[in-house]
């Protein structure tokens, strides 16, 4: 804050700053709010072409906020619900009308979780993301360990070459990788989702930079004492590396959870789909069921948001540091 | 350090990572260059066509349209992202209370999945039930078709992309701003410089390494935009107004199964990105102020 | 104690536990799904026949049901049906499977993929299988379906799930507007006048239309082609490499809908919007696939009718849907099993049941006269109307570049919908580009 401004101008200046930031924050958050509230609405609430903007679902809205149209719709839904309950109470043989069950709050989520297999997509994504995260951290730390502490021919050349691969365009890789997977008969397997991603140059780079900052005599002192190379890695290096590992872990998990194009290409079966692919198929197969779509979207980002609120600092740092590669 | 001893075991530690990278990330590049000289649909045998794929590409109006659309996307979304993020970062740079909360909120869209977000924005843009038209109706502005309108489809996607990536750039700009020594501003104020003068002579030049970085990363990313197009305008948009290069590549490869042709497109894309990076390194970076 | 000292280790342990639980759950889920697929039948010495299809939702339920019945009725073969979710995925999977040499035994495909498979010699010629049949099956197959599967004089694929377009109309709204609910419009002129009447009748005091007479999808090529044929037009001449989308019949076909939209008595929606509009009674009549009846029925709360698509100078419709290919994977037992299943599935009675439950056209003429079918027609009068259209059913050109042409057509028709200019403006250019594609095509 540039010094030299008069005290009362400072306050009103701050007010303006806050006001602008709050407007921006609303713009940032509103789509999420809209998504969540829509996921609790029934189809007739969503498919209204009227002028009014209704945020809250009928079930949550206090009565005084209702418009005439809302009241009418709520009344109609009550009538339908009573009719359905009447029919449901009769034994199936003596039912006179075939009515559809009226909407209840969690219906969209139930539809998505049970009928649209999101439970399975969730499991798949969890499995794949955790496997990739743990394995890639392990392999990357091994490689970074070698690059930082060992002496061997071509060390720098190999490292530079690996760094260079980060510049290659992903799109050019999709096709030959797909062909390779076809020949390996790995199309539509968990292997295809996991194996290509357990080698992360970025993690290697990140960890190497971290290892290089550790005191150099640490390694010497340990090996002189008779510590084997692997013991040093396991007993000393890893415990010291908790901060970057946590950051990398979050970053890798996030990337894997959100990964879309690769799983889209290499898997087809419902049983193999990860959540992003499942979401995109759900989107194209039921393009107009907005309620379930919003519920599916909510479920897709929910774990990330929860993780985010627990580890904000690491998230922001991890994303910012991935940026500062220069 | 014992210089004479060579740790051959190092190769063992490196093997998994290097092996997988070679297998899935390096060798395929050469393979893909080779396939672009063939016509192949995976079922029959590949047929040698030499440079035909590239000749076809040079004559392909849809290819040029996708190039144009990609440039349109890049040339609007990148400056927009930069200025919006810079603005927010400058607001946050005042030592106000609640900076942590603001940062958390602005960063939230960044970590959420692009697919989920695309679906929500799809709904917001819906001509009949969407929020945007309802908001405009409050101001008596008539409804528009948004994603179904050839003129508005790309701007809609740009807006959504800027919204999603804003927080990321804000964080980077904020770090850059906080690296500028405060005494420079104090000295300038004492000398009587106005705020816009201070911006032009202190902030902008000293921020240029950060701005350059954000610009290059955003530009390269914008050439590769795909997920939003796939989720929001699955056929390439009204009159193909959102058909971008990577989407065209995807269609040719995984919808029409013309792998050779698709790889020719990939090759051209790679050259474009390489060219832009080169241009930035050689030309633009000269203008960057390193203290 | 340990957890407090080493929160990261505890977290790691927690993550690994979660991972293990996930794996167990996945295996559990897989086992459940496998058991469900076997539906209580022991594989034993049966030959397994793998069938990849794209029947999902309520259609998938019927498909699964019939597969289980087949497996229970005989003991030589076990058909394993795998639902792929959509034709796109199915195509991709088939491609990948051929490369990996793990192709299925039966699949359903569009004609363009069938042609590719014939060329790559991956499928069995059905004529060869028919040769050893005692019954003259071909004589019983609906002629247009037979023609659709014949390439160069030989039958290479077998009819499976073809659908027809129909007109859905809201009988309640008809009654309210004073129209006879049993007399839906029979031709395009009547369609327009009905739509005009309905839109006018329900117009609100402020001039806003509460109900629109007619709705269809934007860039709907299917019904455009139907109307083209109804105005006595032609599509393409494969040999001369000419197309006829700029002639008078095509202009009329496009113009009739554009005029209705311009007048405000019809509306063109994106994707499934017109279906939603019909369900919410905002639109009184829509043209759609007969198959959508299965998907819409549950959500429709009013009395509705199904009618043949309104004609013009003549009646004509185009078929949509796919056919069956039997793969040649080098195992004659599996080919036999596949053929047994296909025969059973399309036989008179089973075919009638499939047709009634899914609204797809039955393959055999005898199915249309079977007891099952006639009973069903008595119970639901909406079943009969689609089938009268079989007398004047055609199919789209089976060129390998046809999907590319279709994509092009969709763009131009969409552009026409948005701009609502004179039909000629779009059709001229469209025709030129289509002929360009035809010239480069090899088959």
Coordinates of N, CA and C in Angstrom, one line a residue, chain B residues 112-209:
Chain B
X112 N -11.0 -27.4 -9.8 CA -12.2 -28.3 -10.1 C -12.0 -28.8 -11.6
X113 N -12.7 -29.9 -11.8 CA -12.6 -30.6 -13.1 C -13.2 -29.8 -14.2
X114 N -12.5 -29.7 -15.3 CA -13.0 -28.9 -16.4 C -14.3 -29.5 -17.0
X115 N -14.5 -30.8 -16.9 CA -15.7 -31.4 -17.4 C -16.9 -30.9 -16.6
X116 N -16.8 -31.0 -15.3 CA -17.9 -30.6 -14.4 C -18.3 -29.2 -14.6
X117 N -17.2 -28.4 -14.7 CA -17.4 -26.9 -14.9 C -18.0 -26.6 -16.2
X118 N -17.6 -27.3 -17.3 CA -18.2 -27.1 -18.6 C -19.7 -27.4 -18.6
X119 N -20.1 -28.5 -17.9 CA -21.5 -28.8 -17.9 C -22.3 -27.7 -17.2
X120 N -21.8 -27.2 -16.1 CA -22.5 -26.1 -15.4 C -22.6 -24.9 -16.3
X121 N -21.5 -24.5 -17.0 CA -21.6 -23.4 -17.8 C -22.5 -23.6 -19.0
X122 N -22.5 -24.9 -19.5 CA -23.5 -25.3 -20.5 C -24.9 -24.9 -20.1
X123 N -25.2 -25.2 -18.9 CA -26.5 -25.0 -18.3 C -26.8 -23.5 -18.2
X124 N -25.7 -22.7 -17.8 CA -25.9 -21.3 -17.6 C -26.2 -20.7 -19.0
X125 N -25.5 -21.2 -20.0 CA -25.7 -20.6 -21.4 C -26.9 -21.1 -22.1
X126 N -27.7 -22.0 -21.5 CA -28.9 -22.6 -22.2 C -29.8 -21.5 -22.6
X127 N -30.3 -21.5 -23.8 CA -31.2 -20.4 -24.3 C -32.5 -20.3 -23.5
X128 N -33.0 -21.5 -23.2 CA -34.4 -21.4 -22.5 C -34.3 -21.4 -21.0
X129 N -33.5 -22.3 -20.4 CA -33.5 -22.4 -19.0 C -32.3 -21.8 -18.3
X130 N -31.4 -21.2 -19.1 CA -30.1 -20.8 -18.5 C -30.1 -19.5 -17.8
X131 N -29.2 -19.4 -16.8 CA -29.1 -18.2 -16.0 C -28.8 -17.0 -16.7
X132 N -27.9 -17.1 -17.7 CA -27.5 -15.8 -18.4 C -28.6 -15.1 -19.1
X133 N -29.5 -15.9 -19.8 CA -30.6 -15.2 -20.4 C -31.6 -14.6 -19.4
X134 N -31.7 -15.3 -18.3 CA -32.6 -14.8 -17.3 C -32.1 -13.5 -16.7
X135 N -30.8 -13.4 -16.5 CA -30.2 -12.2 -16.0 C -30.4 -11.1 -16.9
X136 N -30.1 -11.4 -18.2 CA -30.3 -10.3 -19.2 C -31.8 -9.9 -19.3
X137 N -32.7 -10.8 -19.1 CA -34.1 -10.5 -19.1 C -34.4 -9.4 -18.1
X138 N -33.7 -9.5 -16.9 CA -34.0 -8.5 -15.9 C -33.7 -7.1 -16.4
X139 N -32.7 -7.0 -17.3 CA -32.3 -5.7 -17.8 C -33.0 -5.5 -19.2
X140 N -34.0 -6.3 -19.4 CA -34.8 -6.2 -20.7 C -34.0 -6.4 -21.9
X141 N -32.9 -7.2 -21.8 CA -32.2 -7.5 -23.0 C -32.7 -8.9 -23.5
X142 N -32.9 -9.0 -24.8 CA -33.5 -10.2 -25.3 C -32.6 -11.4 -25.2
X143 N -33.2 -12.6 -25.2 CA -32.4 -13.9 -25.0 C -31.6 -14.1 -26.3
X144 N -30.5 -14.8 -26.1 CA -29.6 -15.1 -27.2 C -29.4 -16.6 -27.2
X145 N -28.9 -17.2 -28.3 CA -28.7 -18.6 -28.4 C -27.4 -19.0 -27.8
X146 N -26.5 -18.1 -27.5 CA -25.2 -18.4 -26.9 C -24.4 -19.5 -27.7
X147 N -24.4 -20.7 -27.1 CA -23.5 -21.8 -27.6 C -24.1 -22.3 -29.0
X148 N -25.3 -21.9 -29.3 CA -25.8 -22.4 -30.6 C -25.8 -21.3 -31.7
X149 N -25.2 -20.2 -31.3 CA -25.1 -19.0 -32.2 C -23.6 -19.0 -32.7
X150 N -23.5 -19.0 -34.0 CA -22.1 -19.0 -34.6 C -21.3 -17.8 -34.1
X151 N -21.9 -16.7 -33.8 CA -21.1 -15.6 -33.4 C -20.7 -15.6 -32.0
X152 N -21.6 -16.2 -31.1 CA -21.4 -16.1 -29.7 C -20.7 -17.4 -29.1
X153 N -20.7 -18.4 -29.9 CA -20.2 -19.7 -29.3 C -18.8 -19.6 -28.8
X154 N -17.9 -19.1 -29.6 CA -16.5 -19.0 -29.1 C -16.3 -18.0 -28.0
X155 N -16.9 -16.8 -28.1 CA -16.8 -15.9 -26.9 C -17.3 -16.6 -25.6
X156 N -18.4 -17.4 -25.7 CA -18.9 -18.0 -24.5 C -17.8 -19.0 -23.9
X157 N -17.2 -19.7 -24.8 CA -16.2 -20.6 -24.3 C -15.0 -19.9 -23.8
X158 N -14.6 -18.8 -24.4 CA -13.5 -18.0 -23.9 C -13.8 -17.5 -22.5
X159 N -15.0 -17.0 -22.3 CA -15.4 -16.4 -21.0 C -15.3 -17.5 -19.9
X160 N -15.8 -18.7 -20.2 CA -15.7 -19.8 -19.3 C -14.2 -20.2 -19.0
X161 N -13.4 -20.2 -20.0 CA -12.0 -20.6 -19.8 C -11.3 -19.5 -19.0
X162 N -11.5 -18.2 -19.2 CA -10.9 -17.2 -18.4 C -11.3 -17.3 -17.0
X163 N -12.6 -17.6 -16.8 CA -13.1 -17.8 -15.4 C -12.4 -18.9 -14.7
X164 N -12.2 -20.0 -15.4 CA -11.6 -21.1 -14.8 C -10.1 -20.9 -14.4
X165 N -9.4 -20.2 -15.3 CA -7.9 -20.1 -15.1 C -7.5 -18.9 -14.3
X166 N -8.5 -18.0 -14.0 CA -8.1 -16.8 -13.4 C -7.3 -16.9 -12.1
X167 N -7.7 -17.7 -11.2 CA -7.1 -17.9 -9.9 C -5.6 -18.3 -10.0
X168 N -5.4 -19.1 -11.0 CA -4.0 -19.6 -11.2 C -3.1 -18.4 -11.5
X169 N -3.5 -17.6 -12.5 CA -2.6 -16.5 -12.9 C -2.6 -15.4 -11.8
X170 N -3.7 -15.3 -11.0 CA -3.7 -14.4 -9.9 C -2.6 -14.7 -8.9
X171 N -2.5 -16.0 -8.6 CA -1.5 -16.4 -7.6 C -0.1 -16.1 -8.1
X172 N 0.1 -16.3 -9.4 CA 1.5 -16.1 -9.9 C 1.8 -14.6 -10.0
X173 N 0.8 -13.8 -10.4 CA 1.0 -12.3 -10.4 C 1.2 -11.8 -9.0
X174 N 0.5 -12.3 -8.1 CA 0.6 -11.9 -6.7 C 2.0 -12.1 -6.2
X175 N 2.6 -13.3 -6.5 CA 3.9 -13.6 -6.1 C 4.9 -12.6 -6.7
X176 N 4.7 -12.3 -8.0 CA 5.5 -11.4 -8.7 C 5.4 -10.0 -8.1
X177 N 4.2 -9.6 -7.8 CA 4.0 -8.2 -7.3 C 4.7 -8.1 -5.9
X178 N 4.6 -9.2 -5.1 CA 5.1 -9.1 -3.8 C 6.7 -9.1 -3.8
X179 N 7.2 -9.4 -4.9 CA 8.7 -9.4 -5.1 C 9.2 -8.0 -5.4
X180 N 8.3 -7.1 -5.7 CA 8.8 -5.8 -6.0 C 9.0 -5.0 -4.7
X181 N 10.2 -4.5 -4.5 CA 10.5 -3.9 -3.2 C 9.6 -2.7 -3.0
X182 N 9.1 -2.6 -1.7 CA 8.1 -1.5 -1.4 C 8.7 -0.2 -1.4
X183 N 10.1 -0.1 -1.2 CA 10.7 1.2 -1.0 C 10.6 2.0 -2.4
X184 N 10.6 1.2 -3.5 CA 10.5 1.9 -4.8 C 9.2 2.7 -4.9
X185 N 8.1 2.1 -4.4 CA 6.9 2.9 -4.4 C 6.9 4.1 -3.5
X186 N 7.5 3.8 -2.3 CA 7.5 4.9 -1.4 C 8.3 6.1 -1.9
X187 N 9.5 5.7 -2.5 CA 10.3 6.8 -3.1 C 9.6 7.5 -4.2
X188 N 8.9 6.8 -5.0 CA 8.1 7.4 -6.1 C 7.0 8.3 -5.6
X189 N 6.4 7.9 -4.5 CA 5.3 8.7 -4.0 C 5.8 10.0 -3.5
X190 N 7.0 9.9 -2.8 CA 7.6 11.1 -2.2 C 8.0 12.0 -3.4
X191 N 8.4 11.4 -4.5 CA 8.8 12.3 -5.7 C 7.6 12.9 -6.3
X192 N 6.3 12.5 -5.9 CA 5.1 13.1 -6.4 C 4.6 12.3 -7.6
X193 N 5.0 11.1 -7.8 CA 4.5 10.3 -9.0 C 3.0 9.9 -8.7
X194 N 2.2 10.0 -9.7 CA 0.8 9.5 -9.6 C 0.8 8.0 -9.6
X195 N -0.4 7.4 -9.3 CA -0.5 6.0 -9.3 C -0.3 5.3 -10.6
X196 N -0.8 6.0 -11.7 CA -0.7 5.3 -13.0 C 0.8 5.5 -13.5
X197 N 1.4 6.6 -13.0 CA 2.8 6.7 -13.4 C 3.7 5.6 -12.7
X198 N 3.3 5.4 -11.4 CA 4.0 4.4 -10.7 C 3.9 3.0 -11.4
X199 N 2.6 2.8 -11.8 CA 2.4 1.5 -12.5 C 3.3 1.4 -13.7
X200 N 3.3 2.4 -14.5 CA 4.0 2.3 -15.8 C 5.5 2.2 -15.6
X201 N 6.0 2.9 -14.6 CA 7.5 2.9 -14.5 C 8.1 1.9 -13.5
X202 N 7.2 1.5 -12.5 CA 7.8 0.5 -11.6 C 7.1 -0.9 -11.8
X203 N 5.8 -0.9 -11.6 CA 5.1 -2.2 -11.6 C 5.3 -3.0 -12.9
X204 N 4.9 -2.3 -14.0 CA 4.9 -3.1 -15.2 C 6.3 -3.6 -15.6
X205 N 7.3 -2.7 -15.6 CA 8.6 -3.3 -16.0 C 9.1 -4.3 -15.0
X206 N 9.0 -4.1 -13.7 CA 9.5 -5.1 -12.8 C 8.7 -6.4 -12.8
X207 N 7.5 -6.3 -13.3 CA 6.6 -7.5 -13.3 C 6.8 -8.2 -14.6
X208 N 7.6 -7.6 -15.5 CA 7.6 -8.3 -16.9 C 8.1 -9.7 -16.9
X209 N 9.0 -10.1 -16.1 CA 9.4 -11.5 -16.1 C 8.1 -12.4 -15.8

